[in-house]
Amino acid sequence: MCRGKAVIAVRRHNANFCRPHFLEHVRRQVERTIEDYKMFGVDDRMILGVSGGKDSLALWDILTGLGYRVDGVYLHLGIGEYSSESLNLSQAFAHVRGLNLDVVDLTAEYGFAIPQAAAASRRTPCSACGLSKRYSLNRIAGERGYDVLVMGHNLDDEAATLFSNVLGWNVEYLGRQHPVLPANGEGLCRKVKPLIRVAERETAAYAILSGIEYEVEECPMATGNTINRYKEWLNRLEEQSPGIKANFLFGFLERGSPLFEMSDHIALRNCSNCGQPTTGDVCAFCRLQQVTITRKHER
Ligand code: Q46
Ligand code: ZN
């Protein structure tokens, strides 16, 4: 775009960028996603799930740069050093920029941390963790009066999740895999993913080139995570055919997703324990909490 020295090549766009033009390019991708999917407006009260990783911090930087007012919430998962370091980095980021960051501690709030939940239930750590994050962030957003819950899922996250859902033909999940999940009036907050046009490697580059300090260590509980394995496979395909990941995801969103929408109409009711939306009597999070706490008392 200029005569400046290129710092990164984005092969699927067939382009090399200098630092300022790359940062501009990423911001433009996010702006375009917000517009295309009518994600939110400047008057919406927004809360971002902040993990201390590159994606959520880069997204926070981009959204505030675009003029949106976004608060953050950090969910302390109780995963040793990894959690405390991620918290420090998130707090430092917010402090320097004068942003509001709420910290919610899973153990203080619900009586268990992720390592205990994974040991007590039949779930993998990432499954117990994903469930806890979805539940807590939705609940916090609703209870604190936010209109929109913003998540930092990137192109690689969404493509790998789609791949996993297709491999297992999880039609229910395919029906719900969308960059915008509307509020349903029954306790589900509007949830949006403005980073889906930006690949993981690009959010990392954005963070580094913007001087954002983020958690670079991988979570110690990620070993064996199938989504990470699918990401590797998709990256191998991407190397051979640049753009294949984006085509897979956006082809699905444009042409495949409408075919699965019927399976989205599932009646929700309130969990008899916590009142949050669920399909059964007691929600999956409350069941996870019960089994973890029972196991804790048995020891
Ligand atoms: S924090 Fe949680 Fe991740 Fe760690 S246990 Fe898995 S899901 S890997 S993004
Ligand atoms: Zn519940």
GROMACS .gro file of C-alpha atoms and ligand atoms in nm:
model
  309
    1MET     CA    1   0.000   0.000   0.000
    2CYS     CA    2   0.303   0.229   0.036
    3ARG     CA    3   0.677   0.218  -0.012
    4GLY     CA    4   0.736   0.136   0.354
    5LYS     CA    5   0.917  -0.181   0.459
    6ALA     CA    6   0.679  -0.476   0.488
    7VAL     CA    7   0.669  -0.647   0.830
    8ILE     CA    8   0.411  -0.916   0.757
    9ALA     CA    9   0.271  -1.111   0.464
   10VAL     CA   10  -0.096  -1.206   0.466
   11ARG     CA   11  -0.110  -1.464   0.194
   12ARG     CA   12  -0.486  -1.507   0.180
   13HIS     CA   13  -0.514  -1.137   0.095
   14ASN     CA   14  -0.215  -1.166  -0.134
   15ALA     CA   15  -0.060  -0.868   0.041
   16ASN     CA   16   0.243  -0.755   0.239
   17PHE     CA   17   0.196  -0.476   0.489
   18CYS     CA   18   0.416  -0.226   0.667
   19ARG     CA   19   0.341  -0.176   1.037
   20PRO     CA   20   0.092   0.118   1.012
   21HIS     CA   21  -0.091  -0.034   0.716
   22PHE     CA   22  -0.112  -0.374   0.883
   23LEU     CA   23  -0.264  -0.224   1.200
   24GLU     CA   24  -0.504  -0.028   0.981
   25HIS     CA   25  -0.591  -0.344   0.786
   26VAL     CA   26  -0.677  -0.537   1.105
   27ARG     CA   27  -0.889  -0.250   1.239
   28ARG     CA   28  -1.071  -0.233   0.906
   29GLN     CA   29  -1.143  -0.609   0.915
   30VAL     CA   30  -1.301  -0.571   1.259
   31GLU     CA   31  -1.494  -0.260   1.158
   32ARG     CA   32  -1.627  -0.439   0.853
   33THR     CA   33  -1.734  -0.740   1.060
   34ILE     CA   34  -1.921  -0.517   1.308
   35GLU     CA   35  -2.100  -0.344   1.017
   36ASP     CA   36  -2.175  -0.655   0.809
   37TYR     CA   37  -2.329  -0.842   1.098
   38LYS     CA   38  -2.482  -0.532   1.262
   39MET     CA   39  -2.317  -0.636   1.586
   40PHE     CA   40  -2.371  -0.325   1.801
   41GLY     CA   41  -2.392   0.050   1.801
   42VAL     CA   42  -2.208   0.319   1.999
   43ASP     CA   43  -2.492   0.344   2.252
   44ASP     CA   44  -2.485  -0.023   2.349
   45ARG     CA   45  -2.342  -0.114   2.688
   46MET     CA   46  -2.070  -0.366   2.609
   47ILE     CA   47  -1.861  -0.603   2.815
   48LEU     CA   48  -1.566  -0.798   2.675
   49GLY     CA   49  -1.446  -1.132   2.808
   50VAL     CA   50  -1.079  -1.064   2.879
   51SER     CA   51  -0.835  -1.353   2.922
   52GLY     CA   52  -0.501  -1.170   2.912
   53GLY     CA   53  -0.421  -1.339   2.580
   54LYS     CA   54  -0.347  -1.169   2.249
   55ASP     CA   55  -0.698  -1.194   2.107
   56SER     CA   56  -0.900  -1.029   2.382
   57LEU     CA   57  -0.642  -0.756   2.448
   58ALA     CA   58  -0.597  -0.679   2.077
   59LEU     CA   59  -0.975  -0.664   2.036
   60TRP     CA   60  -1.011  -0.433   2.336
   61ASP     CA   61  -0.748  -0.205   2.183
   62ILE     CA   62  -0.919  -0.208   1.843
   63LEU     CA   63  -1.270  -0.143   1.977
   64THR     CA   64  -1.164   0.146   2.198
   65GLY     CA   65  -0.960   0.283   1.904
   66LEU     CA   66  -1.276   0.271   1.692
   67GLY     CA   67  -1.453   0.481   1.954
   68TYR     CA   68  -1.657   0.216   2.135
   69ARG     CA   69  -1.681   0.218   2.513
   70VAL     CA   70  -1.622  -0.137   2.629
   71ASP     CA   71  -1.574  -0.266   2.983
   72GLY     CA   72  -1.384  -0.587   3.046
   73VAL     CA   73  -1.439  -0.885   3.272
   74TYR     CA   74  -1.163  -1.124   3.369
   75LEU     CA   75  -1.277  -1.463   3.492
   76HIS     CA   76  -1.017  -1.611   3.729
   77LEU     CA   77  -1.016  -1.983   3.647
   78GLY     CA   78  -0.779  -2.087   3.925
   79ILE     CA   79  -0.519  -2.241   3.691
   80GLY     CA   80  -0.209  -2.164   3.905
   81GLU     CA   81   0.058  -1.926   3.776
   82TYR     CA   82  -0.107  -1.912   3.436
   83SER     CA   83  -0.420  -1.750   3.581
   84SER     CA   84  -0.236  -1.505   3.806
   85GLU     CA   85  -0.006  -1.390   3.526
   86SER     CA   86  -0.293  -1.348   3.282
   87LEU     CA   87  -0.476  -1.145   3.544
   88ASN     CA   88  -0.174  -0.917   3.602
   89LEU     CA   89  -0.138  -0.856   3.229
   90SER     CA   90  -0.508  -0.781   3.190
   91GLN     CA   91  -0.505  -0.540   3.483
   92ALA     CA   92  -0.192  -0.365   3.355
   93PHE     CA   93  -0.352  -0.324   3.010
   94ALA     CA   94  -0.671  -0.177   3.157
   95HIS     CA   95  -0.487   0.046   3.403
   96VAL     CA   96  -0.264   0.211   3.141
   97ARG     CA   97  -0.564   0.287   2.919
   98GLY     CA   98  -0.805   0.388   3.196
   99LEU     CA   99  -1.048   0.105   3.113
  100ASN     CA  100  -1.281  -0.073   3.356
  101LEU     CA  101  -1.190  -0.434   3.427
  102ASP     CA  102  -1.402  -0.641   3.659
  103VAL     CA  103  -1.245  -0.953   3.808
  104VAL     CA  104  -1.464  -1.251   3.893
  105ASP     CA  105  -1.306  -1.539   4.079
  106LEU     CA  106  -1.462  -1.874   3.996
  107THR     CA  107  -1.359  -2.024   4.333
  108ALA     CA  108  -1.494  -1.731   4.537
  109GLU     CA  109  -1.813  -1.718   4.333
  110TYR     CA  110  -1.894  -2.086   4.283
  111GLY     CA  111  -1.664  -2.278   4.518
  112PHE     CA  112  -1.442  -2.452   4.263
  113ALA     CA  113  -1.162  -2.391   4.015
  114ILE     CA  114  -1.111  -2.552   3.672
  115PRO     CA  115  -0.853  -2.816   3.777
  116GLN     CA  116  -1.097  -2.947   4.042
  117ALA     CA  117  -1.394  -2.943   3.804
  118ALA     CA  118  -1.197  -3.138   3.545
  119ALA     CA  119  -1.085  -3.396   3.803
  120ALA     CA  120  -1.432  -3.439   3.952
  121SER     CA  121  -1.636  -3.456   3.632
  122ARG     CA  122  -1.598  -3.671   3.326
  123ARG     CA  123  -1.520  -3.364   3.121
  124THR     CA  124  -1.180  -3.267   2.981
  125PRO     CA  125  -1.032  -2.951   3.140
  126CYS     CA  126  -1.118  -2.745   2.832
  127SER     CA  127  -1.474  -2.871   2.827
  128ALA     CA  128  -1.528  -2.785   3.197
  129CYS     CA  129  -1.354  -2.454   3.137
  130GLY     CA  130  -1.554  -2.366   2.823
  131LEU     CA  131  -1.880  -2.443   3.001
  132SER     CA  132  -1.777  -2.232   3.303
  133LYS     CA  133  -1.672  -1.939   3.085
  134ARG     CA  134  -1.990  -1.942   2.874
  135TYR     CA  135  -2.207  -1.966   3.184
  136SER     CA  136  -2.029  -1.708   3.400
  137LEU     CA  137  -1.975  -1.447   3.131
  138ASN     CA  138  -2.336  -1.465   3.016
  139ARG     CA  139  -2.458  -1.440   3.374
  140ILE     CA  140  -2.230  -1.146   3.459
  141ALA     CA  141  -2.331  -0.958   3.143
  142GLY     CA  142  -2.702  -1.010   3.218
  143GLU     CA  143  -2.688  -0.934   3.589
  144ARG     CA  144  -2.483  -0.617   3.539
  145GLY     CA  145  -2.716  -0.476   3.276
  146TYR     CA  146  -2.494  -0.500   2.966
  147ASP     CA  147  -2.657  -0.514   2.623
  148VAL     CA  148  -2.377  -0.704   2.450
  149LEU     CA  149  -2.121  -0.962   2.553
  150VAL     CA  150  -1.817  -0.936   2.325
  151MET     CA  151  -1.586  -1.234   2.274
  152GLY     CA  152  -1.237  -1.244   2.122
  153HIS     CA  153  -1.273  -1.559   1.910
  154ASN     CA  154  -1.060  -1.529   1.597
  155LEU     CA  155  -1.078  -1.688   1.252
  156ASP     CA  156  -0.877  -1.994   1.360
  157ASP     CA  157  -1.097  -2.053   1.666
  158GLU     CA  158  -1.416  -2.037   1.464
  159ALA     CA  159  -1.285  -2.245   1.172
  160ALA     CA  160  -1.158  -2.517   1.409
  161THR     CA  161  -1.487  -2.522   1.601
  162LEU     CA  162  -1.677  -2.547   1.274
  163PHE     CA  163  -1.450  -2.830   1.163
  164SER     CA  164  -1.512  -3.013   1.490
  165ASN     CA  165  -1.888  -2.964   1.464
  166VAL     CA  166  -1.890  -3.092   1.107
  167LEU     CA  167  -1.679  -3.398   1.193
  168GLY     CA  168  -1.927  -3.487   1.466
  169TRP     CA  169  -2.232  -3.354   1.275
  170ASN     CA  170  -2.337  -3.160   1.582
  171VAL     CA  171  -2.632  -3.002   1.406
  172GLU     CA  172  -2.747  -2.824   1.719
  173TYR     CA  173  -2.411  -2.649   1.754
  174LEU     CA  174  -2.393  -2.581   1.380
  175GLY     CA  175  -2.727  -2.401   1.412
  176ARG     CA  176  -2.581  -2.178   1.679
  177GLN     CA  177  -2.240  -2.110   1.528
  178HIS     CA  178  -2.288  -1.752   1.422
  179PRO     CA  179  -2.092  -1.428   1.478
  180VAL     CA  180  -2.400  -1.282   1.648
  181LEU     CA  181  -2.621  -1.470   1.889
  182PRO     CA  182  -2.921  -1.254   1.971
  183ALA     CA  183  -3.050  -1.203   2.324
  184ASN     CA  184  -3.349  -1.427   2.377
  185GLY     CA  185  -3.524  -1.251   2.663
  186GLU     CA  186  -3.485  -1.564   2.873
  187GLY     CA  187  -3.145  -1.488   3.018
  188LEU     CA  188  -2.921  -1.522   2.714
  189CYS     CA  189  -2.730  -1.198   2.652
  190ARG     CA  190  -2.653  -1.086   2.294
  191LYS     CA  191  -2.312  -1.234   2.212
  192VAL     CA  192  -2.086  -1.113   1.931
  193LYS     CA  193  -1.747  -1.209   1.785
  194PRO     CA  194  -1.595  -0.913   1.596
  195LEU     CA  195  -1.255  -1.077   1.545
  196ILE     CA  196  -1.364  -1.363   1.318
  197ARG     CA  197  -1.204  -1.214   1.005
  198VAL     CA  198  -0.862  -1.194   1.171
  199ALA     CA  199  -0.641  -1.504   1.193
  200GLU     CA  200  -0.461  -1.600   1.514
  201ARG     CA  201  -0.122  -1.517   1.368
  202GLU     CA  202  -0.253  -1.172   1.276
  203THR     CA  203  -0.392  -1.093   1.623
  204ALA     CA  204  -0.052  -1.192   1.765
  205ALA     CA  205   0.120  -0.963   1.514
  206TYR     CA  206  -0.127  -0.684   1.592
  207ALA     CA  207  -0.056  -0.717   1.966
  208ILE     CA  208   0.322  -0.724   1.918
  209LEU     CA  209   0.326  -0.433   1.672
  210SER     CA  210   0.103  -0.231   1.906
  211GLY     CA  211   0.324  -0.295   2.207
  212ILE     CA  212   0.055  -0.491   2.391
  213GLU     CA  213   0.197  -0.725   2.654
  214TYR     CA  214  -0.005  -1.043   2.661
  215GLU     CA  215   0.015  -1.393   2.811
  216VAL     CA  216   0.240  -1.588   2.576
  217GLU     CA  217   0.255  -1.909   2.777
  218GLU     CA  218   0.007  -2.172   2.673
  219CYS     CA  219  -0.244  -2.282   2.936
  220PRO     CA  220  -0.098  -2.587   3.115
  221MET     CA  221  -0.434  -2.763   3.091
  222ALA     CA  222  -0.455  -2.735   2.712
  223THR     CA  223  -0.270  -3.062   2.650
  224GLY     CA  224  -0.480  -3.290   2.437
  225ASN     CA  225  -0.724  -3.014   2.342
  226THR     CA  226  -0.884  -3.137   2.019
  227ILE     CA  227  -0.958  -2.787   1.891
  228ASN     CA  228  -0.586  -2.710   1.899
  229ARG     CA  229  -0.522  -3.024   1.697
  230TYR     CA  230  -0.779  -2.919   1.438
  231LYS     CA  231  -0.615  -2.577   1.423
  232GLU     CA  232  -0.286  -2.743   1.333
  233TRP     CA  233  -0.450  -2.947   1.058
  234LEU     CA  234  -0.625  -2.642   0.918
  235ASN     CA  235  -0.295  -2.451   0.925
  236ARG     CA  236  -0.137  -2.725   0.715
  237LEU     CA  237  -0.417  -2.690   0.462
  238GLU     CA  238  -0.382  -2.313   0.473
  239GLU     CA  239  -0.012  -2.341   0.390
  240GLN     CA  240  -0.098  -2.529   0.071
  241SER     CA  241  -0.406  -2.324  -0.013
  242PRO     CA  242  -0.402  -1.975   0.136
  243GLY     CA  243  -0.755  -1.860   0.217
  244ILE     CA  244  -0.902  -2.207   0.268
  245LYS     CA  245  -0.979  -2.144   0.636
  246ALA     CA  246  -1.163  -1.820   0.565
  247ASN     CA  247  -1.352  -1.982   0.274
  248PHE     CA  248  -1.453  -2.273   0.496
  249LEU     CA  249  -1.587  -2.045   0.769
  250PHE     CA  250  -1.745  -1.771   0.560
  251GLY     CA  251  -1.883  -2.019   0.305
  252PHE     CA  252  -2.058  -2.191   0.593
  253LEU     CA  253  -2.188  -1.863   0.739
  254GLU     CA  254  -2.326  -1.754   0.401
  255ARG     CA  255  -2.455  -2.080   0.258
  256GLY     CA  256  -2.440  -2.357   0.516
  257SER     CA  257  -2.558  -2.187   0.833
  258PRO     CA  258  -2.917  -2.112   0.712
  259LEU     CA  259  -2.969  -2.487   0.656
  260PHE     CA  260  -2.912  -2.558   1.024
  261GLU     CA  261  -3.116  -2.277   1.169
  262MET     CA  262  -3.419  -2.497   1.231
  263SER     CA  263  -3.223  -2.690   1.488
  264ASP     CA  264  -3.177  -2.364   1.678
  265HIS     CA  265  -3.537  -2.352   1.794
  266ILE     CA  266  -3.493  -2.533   2.119
  267ALA     CA  267  -3.722  -2.442   2.405
  268LEU     CA  268  -3.532  -2.298   2.699
  269ARG     CA  269  -3.646  -2.280   3.057
  270ASN     CA  270  -3.493  -2.156   3.379
  271CYS     CA  271  -3.255  -2.379   3.573
  272SER     CA  272  -3.430  -2.487   3.892
  273ASN     CA  273  -3.110  -2.415   4.085
  274CYS     CA  274  -2.967  -2.087   3.950
  275GLY     CA  275  -3.239  -1.951   3.723
  276GLN     CA  276  -3.015  -1.925   3.415
  277PRO     CA  277  -3.145  -2.054   3.078
  278THR     CA  278  -3.117  -2.425   3.012
  279THR     CA  279  -3.283  -2.701   2.814
  280GLY     CA  280  -3.318  -2.939   3.108
  281ASP     CA  281  -3.422  -2.905   3.470
  282VAL     CA  282  -3.080  -2.823   3.618
  283CYS     CA  283  -2.828  -2.648   3.391
  284ALA     CA  284  -2.497  -2.810   3.291
  285PHE     CA  285  -2.296  -2.560   3.495
  286CYS     CA  286  -2.490  -2.630   3.816
  287ARG     CA  287  -2.442  -3.004   3.757
  288LEU     CA  288  -2.068  -2.948   3.715
  289GLN     CA  289  -2.062  -2.737   4.031
  290GLN     CA  290  -2.255  -2.999   4.229
  291VAL     CA  291  -2.033  -3.290   4.125
  292THR     CA  292  -1.714  -3.090   4.194
  293ILE     CA  293  -1.822  -2.974   4.537
  294THR     CA  294  -1.951  -3.319   4.638
  295ARG     CA  295  -1.616  -3.470   4.536
  296LYS     CA  296  -1.433  -3.198   4.735
  297HIS     CA  297  -1.629  -3.284   5.051
  298GLU     CA  298  -1.575  -3.656   5.006
  299ARG     CA  299  -1.195  -3.607   5.026
  300Q46     S1  300  -0.801  -2.172   2.956
  300Q46    FE1  301  -0.956  -2.322   2.974
  300Q46    FE2  302  -0.833  -2.254   2.752
  300Q46    FE3  303  -0.694  -2.364   2.952
  300Q46     S2  304  -0.845  -2.509   3.028
  300Q46    FE4  305  -0.863  -2.514   2.806
  300Q46     S3  306  -1.024  -2.368   2.766
  300Q46     S4  307  -0.679  -2.417   2.737
  300Q46     S5  308  -0.869  -2.102   2.600
  301ZN      ZN  309  -2.800  -2.357   3.692
   0.00000   0.00000   0.00000
